[in-house]
CSV table of C-alpha atoms in Angstrom, one decimal:
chain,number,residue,atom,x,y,z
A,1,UNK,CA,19.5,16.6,-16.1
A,2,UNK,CA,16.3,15.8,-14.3
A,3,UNK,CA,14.3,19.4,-14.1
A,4,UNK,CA,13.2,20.6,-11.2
A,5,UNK,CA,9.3,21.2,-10.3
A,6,UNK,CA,10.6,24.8,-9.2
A,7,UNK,CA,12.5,26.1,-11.9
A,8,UNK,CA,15.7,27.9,-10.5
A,9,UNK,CA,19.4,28.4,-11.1
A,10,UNK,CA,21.4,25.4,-9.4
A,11,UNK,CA,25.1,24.3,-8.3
A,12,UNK,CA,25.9,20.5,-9.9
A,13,UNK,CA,27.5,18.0,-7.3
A,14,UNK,CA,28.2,13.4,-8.0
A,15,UNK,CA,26.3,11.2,-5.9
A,16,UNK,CA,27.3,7.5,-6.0
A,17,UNK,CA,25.3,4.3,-5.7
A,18,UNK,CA,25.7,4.5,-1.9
A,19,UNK,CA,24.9,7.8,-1.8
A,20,UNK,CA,21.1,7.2,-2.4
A,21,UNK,CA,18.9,5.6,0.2
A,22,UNK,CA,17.0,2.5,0.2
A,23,UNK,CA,17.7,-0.9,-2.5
A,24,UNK,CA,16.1,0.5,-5.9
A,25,UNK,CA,19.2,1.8,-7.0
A,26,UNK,CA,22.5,0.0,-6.9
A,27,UNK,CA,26.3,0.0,-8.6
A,28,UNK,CA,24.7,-1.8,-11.4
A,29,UNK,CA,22.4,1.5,-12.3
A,30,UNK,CA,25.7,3.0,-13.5
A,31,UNK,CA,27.7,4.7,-14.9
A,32,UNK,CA,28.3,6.2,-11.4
A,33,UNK,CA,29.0,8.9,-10.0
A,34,UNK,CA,25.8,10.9,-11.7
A,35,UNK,CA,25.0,14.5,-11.2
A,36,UNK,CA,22.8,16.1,-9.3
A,37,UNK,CA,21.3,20.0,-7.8
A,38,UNK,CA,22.7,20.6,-4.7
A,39,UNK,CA,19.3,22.5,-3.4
A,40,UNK,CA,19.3,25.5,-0.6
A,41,UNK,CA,17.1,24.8,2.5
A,42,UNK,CA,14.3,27.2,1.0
A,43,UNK,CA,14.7,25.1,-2.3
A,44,UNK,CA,14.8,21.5,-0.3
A,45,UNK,CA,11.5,23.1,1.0
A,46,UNK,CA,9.8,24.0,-1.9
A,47,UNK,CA,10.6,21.3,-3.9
A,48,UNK,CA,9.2,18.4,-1.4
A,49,UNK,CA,6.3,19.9,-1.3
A,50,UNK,CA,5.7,20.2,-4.5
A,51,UNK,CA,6.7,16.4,-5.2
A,52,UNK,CA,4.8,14.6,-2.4
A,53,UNK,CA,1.9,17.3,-2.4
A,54,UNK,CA,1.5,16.7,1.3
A,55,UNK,CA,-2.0,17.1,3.3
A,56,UNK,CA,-3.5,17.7,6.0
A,57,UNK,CA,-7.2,16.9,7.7
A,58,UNK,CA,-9.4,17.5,10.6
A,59,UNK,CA,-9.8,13.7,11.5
A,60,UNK,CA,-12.6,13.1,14.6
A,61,UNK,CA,-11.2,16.4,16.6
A,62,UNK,CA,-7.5,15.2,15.6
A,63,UNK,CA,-4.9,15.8,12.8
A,64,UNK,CA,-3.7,13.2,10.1
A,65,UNK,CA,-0.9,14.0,7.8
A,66,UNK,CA,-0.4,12.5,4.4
A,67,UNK,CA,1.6,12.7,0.8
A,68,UNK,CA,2.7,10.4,-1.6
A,69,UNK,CA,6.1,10.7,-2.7
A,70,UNK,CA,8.2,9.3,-6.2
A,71,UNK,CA,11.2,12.1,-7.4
A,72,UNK,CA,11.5,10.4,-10.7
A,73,UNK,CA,9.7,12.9,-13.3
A,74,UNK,CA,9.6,9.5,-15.4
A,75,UNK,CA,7.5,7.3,-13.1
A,76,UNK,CA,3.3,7.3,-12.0
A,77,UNK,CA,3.4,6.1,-9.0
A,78,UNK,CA,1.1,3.1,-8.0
A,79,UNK,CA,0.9,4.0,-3.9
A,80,UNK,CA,-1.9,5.4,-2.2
A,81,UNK,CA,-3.3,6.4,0.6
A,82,UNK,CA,-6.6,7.3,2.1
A,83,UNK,CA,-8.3,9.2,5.1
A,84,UNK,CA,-12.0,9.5,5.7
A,85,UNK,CA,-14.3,9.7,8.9
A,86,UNK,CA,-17.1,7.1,9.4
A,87,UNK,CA,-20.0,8.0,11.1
A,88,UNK,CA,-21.9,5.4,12.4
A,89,UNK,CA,-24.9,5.9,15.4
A,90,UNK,CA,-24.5,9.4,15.3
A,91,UNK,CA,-20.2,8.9,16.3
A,92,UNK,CA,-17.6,9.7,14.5
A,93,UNK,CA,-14.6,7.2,13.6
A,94,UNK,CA,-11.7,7.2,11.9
A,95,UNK,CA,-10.2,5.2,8.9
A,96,UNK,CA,-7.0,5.5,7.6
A,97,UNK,CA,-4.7,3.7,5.4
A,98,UNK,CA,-1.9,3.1,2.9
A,99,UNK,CA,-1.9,1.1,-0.6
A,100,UNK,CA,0.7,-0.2,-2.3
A,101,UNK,CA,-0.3,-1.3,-5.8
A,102,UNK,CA,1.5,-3.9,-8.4
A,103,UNK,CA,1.2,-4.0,-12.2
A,104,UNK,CA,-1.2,-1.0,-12.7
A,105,UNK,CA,-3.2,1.1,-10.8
A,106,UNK,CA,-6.9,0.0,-11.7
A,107,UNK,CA,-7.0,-2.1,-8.4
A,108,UNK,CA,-5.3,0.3,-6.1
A,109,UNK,CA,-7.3,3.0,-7.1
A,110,UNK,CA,-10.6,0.8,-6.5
A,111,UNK,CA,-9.4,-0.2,-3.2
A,112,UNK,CA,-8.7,2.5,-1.8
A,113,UNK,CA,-12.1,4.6,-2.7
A,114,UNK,CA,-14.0,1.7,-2.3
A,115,UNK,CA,-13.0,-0.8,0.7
A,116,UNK,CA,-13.6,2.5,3.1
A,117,UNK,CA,-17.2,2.3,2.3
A,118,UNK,CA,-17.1,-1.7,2.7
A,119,UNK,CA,-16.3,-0.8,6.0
A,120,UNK,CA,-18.5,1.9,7.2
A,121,UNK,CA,-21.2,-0.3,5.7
A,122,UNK,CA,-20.1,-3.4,8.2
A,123,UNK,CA,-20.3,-0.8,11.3
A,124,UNK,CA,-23.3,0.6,10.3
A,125,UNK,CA,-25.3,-2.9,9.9
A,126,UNK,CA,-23.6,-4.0,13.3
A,127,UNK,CA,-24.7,-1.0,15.0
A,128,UNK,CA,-28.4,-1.3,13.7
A,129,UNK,CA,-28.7,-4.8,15.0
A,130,UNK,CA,-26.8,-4.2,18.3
A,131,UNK,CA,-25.4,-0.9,19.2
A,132,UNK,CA,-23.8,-2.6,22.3
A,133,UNK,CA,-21.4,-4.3,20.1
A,134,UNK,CA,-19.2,-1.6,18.9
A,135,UNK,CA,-17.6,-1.3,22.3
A,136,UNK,CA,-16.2,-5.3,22.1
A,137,UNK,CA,-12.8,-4.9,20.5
A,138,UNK,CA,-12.7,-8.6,19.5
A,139,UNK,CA,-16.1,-8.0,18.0
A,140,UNK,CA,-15.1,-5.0,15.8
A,141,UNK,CA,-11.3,-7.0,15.0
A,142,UNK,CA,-13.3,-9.7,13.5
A,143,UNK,CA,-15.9,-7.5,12.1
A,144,UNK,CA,-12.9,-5.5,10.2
A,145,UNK,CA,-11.3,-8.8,9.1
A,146,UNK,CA,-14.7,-9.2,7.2
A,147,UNK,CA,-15.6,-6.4,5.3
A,148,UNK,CA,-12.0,-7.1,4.2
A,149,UNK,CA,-12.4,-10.3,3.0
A,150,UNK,CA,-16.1,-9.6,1.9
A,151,UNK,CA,-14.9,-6.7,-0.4
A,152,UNK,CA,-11.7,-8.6,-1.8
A,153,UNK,CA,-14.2,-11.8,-2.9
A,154,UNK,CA,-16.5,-9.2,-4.6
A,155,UNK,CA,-14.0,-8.7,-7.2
A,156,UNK,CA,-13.3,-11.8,-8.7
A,157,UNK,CA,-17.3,-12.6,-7.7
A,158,UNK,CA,-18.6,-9.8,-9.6
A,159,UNK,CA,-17.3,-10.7,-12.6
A,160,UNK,CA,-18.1,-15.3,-12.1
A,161,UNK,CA,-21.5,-13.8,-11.3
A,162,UNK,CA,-21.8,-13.1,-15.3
A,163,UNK,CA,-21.4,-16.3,-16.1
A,164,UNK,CA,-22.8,-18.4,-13.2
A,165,UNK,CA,-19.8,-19.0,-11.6
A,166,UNK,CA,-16.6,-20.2,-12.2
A,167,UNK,CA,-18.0,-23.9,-13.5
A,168,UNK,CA,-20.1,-22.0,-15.8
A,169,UNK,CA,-17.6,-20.6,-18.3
A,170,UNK,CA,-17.7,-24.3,-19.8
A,171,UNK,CA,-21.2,-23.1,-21.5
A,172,UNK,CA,-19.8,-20.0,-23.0
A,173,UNK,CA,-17.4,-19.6,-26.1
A,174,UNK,CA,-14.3,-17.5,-25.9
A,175,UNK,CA,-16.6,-15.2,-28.2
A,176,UNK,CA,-19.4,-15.1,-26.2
A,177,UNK,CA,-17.3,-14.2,-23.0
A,178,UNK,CA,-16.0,-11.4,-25.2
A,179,UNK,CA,-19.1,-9.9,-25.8
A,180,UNK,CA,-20.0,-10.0,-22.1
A,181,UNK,CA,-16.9,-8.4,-20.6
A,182,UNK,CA,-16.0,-5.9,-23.3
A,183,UNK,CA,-19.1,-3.5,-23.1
A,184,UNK,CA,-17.3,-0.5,-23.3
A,185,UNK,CA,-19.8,0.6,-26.1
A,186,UNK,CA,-22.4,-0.2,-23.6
A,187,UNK,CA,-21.1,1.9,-20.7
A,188,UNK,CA,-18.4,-0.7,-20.1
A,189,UNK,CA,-19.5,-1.9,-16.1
A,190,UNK,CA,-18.5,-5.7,-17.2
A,191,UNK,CA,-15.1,-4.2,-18.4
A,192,UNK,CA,-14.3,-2.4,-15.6
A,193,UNK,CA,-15.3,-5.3,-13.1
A,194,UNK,CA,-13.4,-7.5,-15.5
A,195,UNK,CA,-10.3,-5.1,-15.2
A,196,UNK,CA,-10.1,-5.2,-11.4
A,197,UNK,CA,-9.1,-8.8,-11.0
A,198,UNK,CA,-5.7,-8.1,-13.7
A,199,UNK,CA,-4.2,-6.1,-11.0
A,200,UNK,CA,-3.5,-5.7,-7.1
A,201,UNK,CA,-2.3,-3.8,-4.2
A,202,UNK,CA,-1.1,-4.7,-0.5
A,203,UNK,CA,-3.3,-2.9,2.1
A,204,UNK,CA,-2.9,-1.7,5.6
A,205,UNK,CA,-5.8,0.5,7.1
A,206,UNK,CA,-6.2,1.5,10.5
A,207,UNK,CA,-9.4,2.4,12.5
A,208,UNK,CA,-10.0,4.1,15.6
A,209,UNK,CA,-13.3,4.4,17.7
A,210,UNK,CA,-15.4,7.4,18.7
A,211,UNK,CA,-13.7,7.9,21.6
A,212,UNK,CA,-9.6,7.3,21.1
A,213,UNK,CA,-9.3,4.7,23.6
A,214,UNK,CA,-8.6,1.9,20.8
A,215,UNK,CA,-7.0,1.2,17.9
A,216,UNK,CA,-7.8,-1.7,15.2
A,217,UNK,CA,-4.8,-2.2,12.5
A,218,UNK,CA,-5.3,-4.7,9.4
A,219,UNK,CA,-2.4,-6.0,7.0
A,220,UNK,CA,-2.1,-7.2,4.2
A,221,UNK,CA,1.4,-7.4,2.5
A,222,UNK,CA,4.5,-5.4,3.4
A,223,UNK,CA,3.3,-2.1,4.4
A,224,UNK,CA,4.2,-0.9,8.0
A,225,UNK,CA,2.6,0.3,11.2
A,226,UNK,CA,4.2,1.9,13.8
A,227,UNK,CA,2.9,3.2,17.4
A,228,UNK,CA,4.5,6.0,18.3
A,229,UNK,CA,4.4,7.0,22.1
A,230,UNK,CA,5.2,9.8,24.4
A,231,UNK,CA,7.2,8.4,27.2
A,232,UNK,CA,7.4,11.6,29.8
A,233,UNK,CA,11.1,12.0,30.1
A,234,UNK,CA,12.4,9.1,29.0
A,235,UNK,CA,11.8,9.8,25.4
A,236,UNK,CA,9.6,8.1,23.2
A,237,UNK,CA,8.3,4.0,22.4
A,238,UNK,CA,8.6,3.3,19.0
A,239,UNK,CA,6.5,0.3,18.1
A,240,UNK,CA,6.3,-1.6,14.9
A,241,UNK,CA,2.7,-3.0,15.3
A,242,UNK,CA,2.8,-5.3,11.5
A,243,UNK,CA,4.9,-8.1,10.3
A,244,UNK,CA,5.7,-8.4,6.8
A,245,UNK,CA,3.7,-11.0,5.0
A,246,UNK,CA,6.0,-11.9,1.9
A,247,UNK,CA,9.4,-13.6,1.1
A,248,UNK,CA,11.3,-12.3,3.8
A,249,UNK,CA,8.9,-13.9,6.4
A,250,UNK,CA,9.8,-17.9,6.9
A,251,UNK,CA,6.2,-18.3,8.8
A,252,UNK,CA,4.6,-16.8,5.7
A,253,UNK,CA,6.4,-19.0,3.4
A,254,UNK,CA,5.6,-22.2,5.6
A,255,UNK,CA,1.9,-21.1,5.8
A,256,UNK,CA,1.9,-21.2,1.7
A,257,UNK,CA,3.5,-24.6,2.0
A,258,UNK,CA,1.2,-25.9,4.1
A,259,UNK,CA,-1.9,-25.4,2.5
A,260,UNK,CA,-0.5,-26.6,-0.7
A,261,UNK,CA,1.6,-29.8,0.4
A,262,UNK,CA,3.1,-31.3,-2.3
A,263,UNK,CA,3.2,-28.9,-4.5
A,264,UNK,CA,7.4,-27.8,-4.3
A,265,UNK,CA,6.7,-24.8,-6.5
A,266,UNK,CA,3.8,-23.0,-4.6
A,267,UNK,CA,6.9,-20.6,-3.8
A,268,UNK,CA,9.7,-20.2,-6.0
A,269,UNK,CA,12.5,-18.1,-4.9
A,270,UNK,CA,10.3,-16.3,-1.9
A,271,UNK,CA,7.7,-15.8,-4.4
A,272,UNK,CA,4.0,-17.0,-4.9
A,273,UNK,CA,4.4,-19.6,-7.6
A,274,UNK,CA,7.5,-17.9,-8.9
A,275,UNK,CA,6.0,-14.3,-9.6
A,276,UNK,CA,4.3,-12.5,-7.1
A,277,UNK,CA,6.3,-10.9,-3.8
A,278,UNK,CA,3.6,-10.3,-1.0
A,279,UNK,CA,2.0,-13.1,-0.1
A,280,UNK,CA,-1.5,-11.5,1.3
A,281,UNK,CA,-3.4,-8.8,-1.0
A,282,UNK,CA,-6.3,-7.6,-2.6
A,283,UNK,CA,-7.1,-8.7,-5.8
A,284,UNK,CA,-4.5,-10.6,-7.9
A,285,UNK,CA,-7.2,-13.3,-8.9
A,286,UNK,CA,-4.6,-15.2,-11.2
A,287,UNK,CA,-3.7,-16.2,-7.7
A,288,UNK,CA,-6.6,-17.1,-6.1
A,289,UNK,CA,-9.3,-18.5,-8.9
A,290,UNK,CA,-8.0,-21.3,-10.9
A,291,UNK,CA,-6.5,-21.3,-14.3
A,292,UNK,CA,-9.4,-20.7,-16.7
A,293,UNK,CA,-10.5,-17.9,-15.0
A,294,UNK,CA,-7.4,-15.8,-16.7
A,295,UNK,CA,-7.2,-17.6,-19.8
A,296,UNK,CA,-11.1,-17.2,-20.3
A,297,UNK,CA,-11.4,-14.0,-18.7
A,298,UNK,CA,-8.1,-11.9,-18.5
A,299,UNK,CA,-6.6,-13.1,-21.9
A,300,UNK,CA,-10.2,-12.0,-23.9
A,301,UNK,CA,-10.4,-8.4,-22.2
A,302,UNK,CA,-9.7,-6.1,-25.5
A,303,UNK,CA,-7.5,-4.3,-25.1
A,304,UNK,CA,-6.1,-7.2,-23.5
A,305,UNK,CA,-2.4,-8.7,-22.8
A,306,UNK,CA,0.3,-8.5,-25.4
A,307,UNK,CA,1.9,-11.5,-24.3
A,308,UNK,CA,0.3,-14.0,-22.2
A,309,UNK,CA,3.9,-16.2,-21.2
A,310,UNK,CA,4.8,-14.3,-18.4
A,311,UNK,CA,1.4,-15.5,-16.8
A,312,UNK,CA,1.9,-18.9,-18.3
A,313,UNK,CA,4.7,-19.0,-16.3
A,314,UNK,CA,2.6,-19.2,-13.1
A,315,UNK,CA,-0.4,-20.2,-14.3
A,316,UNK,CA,0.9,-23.7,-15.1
A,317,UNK,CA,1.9,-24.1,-11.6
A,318,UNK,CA,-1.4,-23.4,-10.0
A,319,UNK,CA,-3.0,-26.7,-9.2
A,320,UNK,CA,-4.8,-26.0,-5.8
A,321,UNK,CA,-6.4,-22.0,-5.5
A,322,UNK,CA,-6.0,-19.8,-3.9
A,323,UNK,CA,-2.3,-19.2,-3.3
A,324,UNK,CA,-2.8,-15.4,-2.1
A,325,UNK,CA,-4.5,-14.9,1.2
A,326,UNK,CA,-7.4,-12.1,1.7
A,327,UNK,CA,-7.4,-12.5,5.8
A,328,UNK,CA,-5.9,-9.4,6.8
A,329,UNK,CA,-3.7,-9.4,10.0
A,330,UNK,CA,-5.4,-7.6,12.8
A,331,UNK,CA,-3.4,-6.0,16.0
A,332,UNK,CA,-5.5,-4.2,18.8
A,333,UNK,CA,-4.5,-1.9,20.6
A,334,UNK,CA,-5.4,0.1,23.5
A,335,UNK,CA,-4.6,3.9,23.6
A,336,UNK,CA,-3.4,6.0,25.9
A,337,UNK,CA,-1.7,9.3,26.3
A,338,UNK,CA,0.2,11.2,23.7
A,339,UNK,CA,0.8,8.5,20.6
A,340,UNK,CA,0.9,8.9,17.0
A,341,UNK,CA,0.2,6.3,14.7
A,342,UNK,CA,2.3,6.0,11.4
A,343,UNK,CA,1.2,4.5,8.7
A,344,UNK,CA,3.4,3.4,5.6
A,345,UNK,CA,4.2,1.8,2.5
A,346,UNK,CA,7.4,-0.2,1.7
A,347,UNK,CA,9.1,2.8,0.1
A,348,UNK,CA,9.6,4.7,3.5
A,349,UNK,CA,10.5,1.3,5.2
A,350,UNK,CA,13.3,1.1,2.4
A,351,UNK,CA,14.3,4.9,3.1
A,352,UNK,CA,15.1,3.9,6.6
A,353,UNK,CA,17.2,1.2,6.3
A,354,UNK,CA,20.5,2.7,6.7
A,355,UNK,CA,20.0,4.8,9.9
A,356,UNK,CA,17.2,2.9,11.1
A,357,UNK,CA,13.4,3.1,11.0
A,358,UNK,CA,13.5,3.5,15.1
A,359,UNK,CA,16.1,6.2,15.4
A,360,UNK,CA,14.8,8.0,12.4
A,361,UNK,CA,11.1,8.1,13.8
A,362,UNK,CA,12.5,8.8,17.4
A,363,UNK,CA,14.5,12.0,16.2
A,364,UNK,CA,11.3,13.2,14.0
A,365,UNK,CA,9.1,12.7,17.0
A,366,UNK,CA,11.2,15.0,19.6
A,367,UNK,CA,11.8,17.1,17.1
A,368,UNK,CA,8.4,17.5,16.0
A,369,UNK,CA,6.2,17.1,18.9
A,370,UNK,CA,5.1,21.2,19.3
A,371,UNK,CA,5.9,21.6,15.6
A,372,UNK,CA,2.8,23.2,14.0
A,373,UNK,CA,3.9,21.9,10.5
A,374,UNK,CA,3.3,18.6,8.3
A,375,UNK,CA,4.2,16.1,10.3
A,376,UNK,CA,4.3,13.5,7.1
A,377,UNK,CA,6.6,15.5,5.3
A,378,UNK,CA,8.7,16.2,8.3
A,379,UNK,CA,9.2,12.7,8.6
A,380,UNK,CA,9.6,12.1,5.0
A,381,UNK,CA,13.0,14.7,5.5
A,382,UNK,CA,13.8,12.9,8.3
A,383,UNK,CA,14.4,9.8,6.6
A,384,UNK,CA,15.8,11.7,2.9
A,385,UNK,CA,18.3,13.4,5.2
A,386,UNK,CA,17.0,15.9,7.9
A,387,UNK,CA,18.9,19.2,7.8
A,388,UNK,CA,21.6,17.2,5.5
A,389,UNK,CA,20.8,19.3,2.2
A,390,UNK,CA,23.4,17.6,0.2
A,391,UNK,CA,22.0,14.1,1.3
A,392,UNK,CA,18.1,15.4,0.7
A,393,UNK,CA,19.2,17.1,-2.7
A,394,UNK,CA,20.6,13.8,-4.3
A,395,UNK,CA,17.5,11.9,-3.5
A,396,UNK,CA,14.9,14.7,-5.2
A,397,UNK,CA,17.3,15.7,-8.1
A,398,UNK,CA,19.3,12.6,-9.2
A,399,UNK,CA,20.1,12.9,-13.2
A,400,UNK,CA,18.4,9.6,-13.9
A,401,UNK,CA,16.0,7.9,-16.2
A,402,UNK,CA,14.1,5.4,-14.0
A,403,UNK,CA,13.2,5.3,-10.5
A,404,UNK,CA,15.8,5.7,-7.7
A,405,UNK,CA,13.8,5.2,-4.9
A,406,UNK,CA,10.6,3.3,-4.4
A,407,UNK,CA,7.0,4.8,-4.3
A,408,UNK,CA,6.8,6.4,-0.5
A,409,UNK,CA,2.8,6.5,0.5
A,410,UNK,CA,3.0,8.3,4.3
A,411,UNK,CA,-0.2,9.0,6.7
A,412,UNK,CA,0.9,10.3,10.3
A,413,UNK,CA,-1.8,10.6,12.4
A,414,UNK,CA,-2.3,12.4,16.0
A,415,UNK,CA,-4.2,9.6,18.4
């Protein structure tokens, strides 16, 4: 039985496959049905806080709510999210955003202390050579799409910089390149650059300007976005401002094609080259370099890769890089009134799939509109179950080895 975070007496109940939201779990997870603590309302309480340690920060005079959530006791999870104010000229704007890692969390971690800096940096050298400039929405979309792509090329460039570039491997051994990138008796700065490009995360970060009158999103991946706003009396707009950029998405796929014509296994069962699922991220090199950057690279880090055929796998069918795009997706957006932006990884999107990601966000929004508490985690309820105690209970105490439920990264933010 999976503990609890607050130790406590507890009544036993069965859940079945069905009973647990989202697609990580199925009938296959068996044997069903499995136990789990059926959990008071003071208990449901205590024990989502203490599992998505939700936040909350003064954000250029407005609130933002955040928490990352994963019940499983057995599993790190590889989301973030971030929230920092820029100040540029003297203003104040904000930066938010959500991070959905793959394979390890080197990258995602990177990104998501980093790329806010990248950003600031790209306002701060616009505004020194023409403060004007800041108030032209299609300046500052293309300005964010940037310092984006700017950052995601610095780390594969970092490490090619070593070496002269990616022709320049040809003049070193697989020797000598291992005495370059494995300095950790040095300090280990080649290791670490070398280290970022093994990895990768999806991105979506959202900016706002000094004065709330716009909003800037860029995606990358299958994290979600949704405008939230205040309709007077007639309830509440709920708009999904991203489009998934992966499998699922036939213009994605055809994009991929295109760029690589002639090349039938550029995606392999709504995959790039057979292995990766989102189809724009940051770093994921293997993906966007060609071959001998892993195998001269990647495969003599130390400690290094156990077993190289899984990236064989790919790696053979990369003929024409890159195959991953860095060009976020920007949508602008004027604001107005009472709105609240959501931000998201796949996780909550996956939560709301039964009920409904619009009916779920329109009942937490009425409901929590003059609420004065978290207004992440009161979505995060929401979607588990609401006032439902049995159906929140089986999601945070499931008797189960590996992760039920995908890794839930949650900013909600007042506009």
């Amino acid at each position: 039985m999976v503990a609890l975070v607050q130790q406590r007496t507890f009544k036993l109940d069965w859940a079945y496959a069905d009973d647990i939201p989202g697609s990580r779990c199925g009938p296959e997870d068996g044997p069903w049905p499995r136990p789990y603590q059926v959990l008071s309302d003071g208990e449901v309480v205590k024990e989502l806080q203490a599992l998505a340690k939700p936040q909350s920060v003064e954000l250029a005079g407005r609130r933002a709510d955040s928490l990352n959530f994963q019940p499983s006791p057995s599993t790190r999870t590889q989301d973030r999210y971030v929230i920092k104010s820029l100040t540029v000229g003297g203003r104040e704007w904000s930066l938010t955003g959500v991070f959905d890692g793959h394979l390890g969390d080197v990258t995602v971690e990177h990104v998501c202390y980093h790329l806010p800096i990248i950003v600031a940096e790209f306002l701060e050298d616009a505004y020194a050579d023409s403060p004007t400039r800041l108030a032209d929405p299609s300046f500052i979309a293309q300005l964010f799409s940037r310092s984006i792509i700017a950052f995601d090329n610095a780390i594969a460039g970092d490490v090619l910089d070593l070496f002269g570039g990616i022709e320049g491997l040809a003049n070193y051994s697989d020797a000598d390149i291992r005495r370059v990138i494995n300095d950790q008796h040095t300090g280990g700065a080649n290791f670490r650059k070398a280290r970022l490009n093994m990895y990768g995360t999806t991105a979506l970060v959202a900016l706002v300007d000094p004065d709330h009158s716009n909003l800037w999103v860029a995606n990358l991946g299958d994290c979600q976005a949704t405008l939230v706003t205040a309709m007077g009396n007639n309830g509440w707009d709920v708009r999904v401002l991203t489009t998934e950029h992966n499998g699922y998405n036939a213009e994605e796929i055809e994009r991929v094609r295109r760029q690589h014509p002639n090349e039938p296994e550029c995606v392999v069962d709504g995959r790039v080259l057979g292995a990766l699922a989102p189809f724009r991220c940051l770093g994921d090199t293997p993906f966007k370099q060609p071959p001998e950057f892993t195998r001269r690279i990647l495969y003599n880090l130390s400690p290094g890769l156990p077993d190289v055929s899984p990236w064989e796998e790919f790696l053979v069918r990369n003929r024409t890089p890159p195959y991953i795009s860095t060009e976020p997706e920007i949508v602008h957006t004027r604001l107005q009134g009472e709105q609240y932006l959501i931000l998201c990884s796949d996780g909550f999107v996956d939560l709301c799939g039964g009920e409904g990601h619009g009916r779920i966000v329109t009942d937490w929004a009425t409901k929590w509109r003059h609420h004065d508490g978290n207004m992440a985690l009161g979505l995060l309820r929401r979607a588990l179950g609401g006032e439902d105690n049995f159906r929140v209970s089986k999601v945070l105490t499931l008797d189960m080895e590996s992760a039920w439920i995908d890794d839930t990264a949650l900013v909600v933010q007042r506009l």
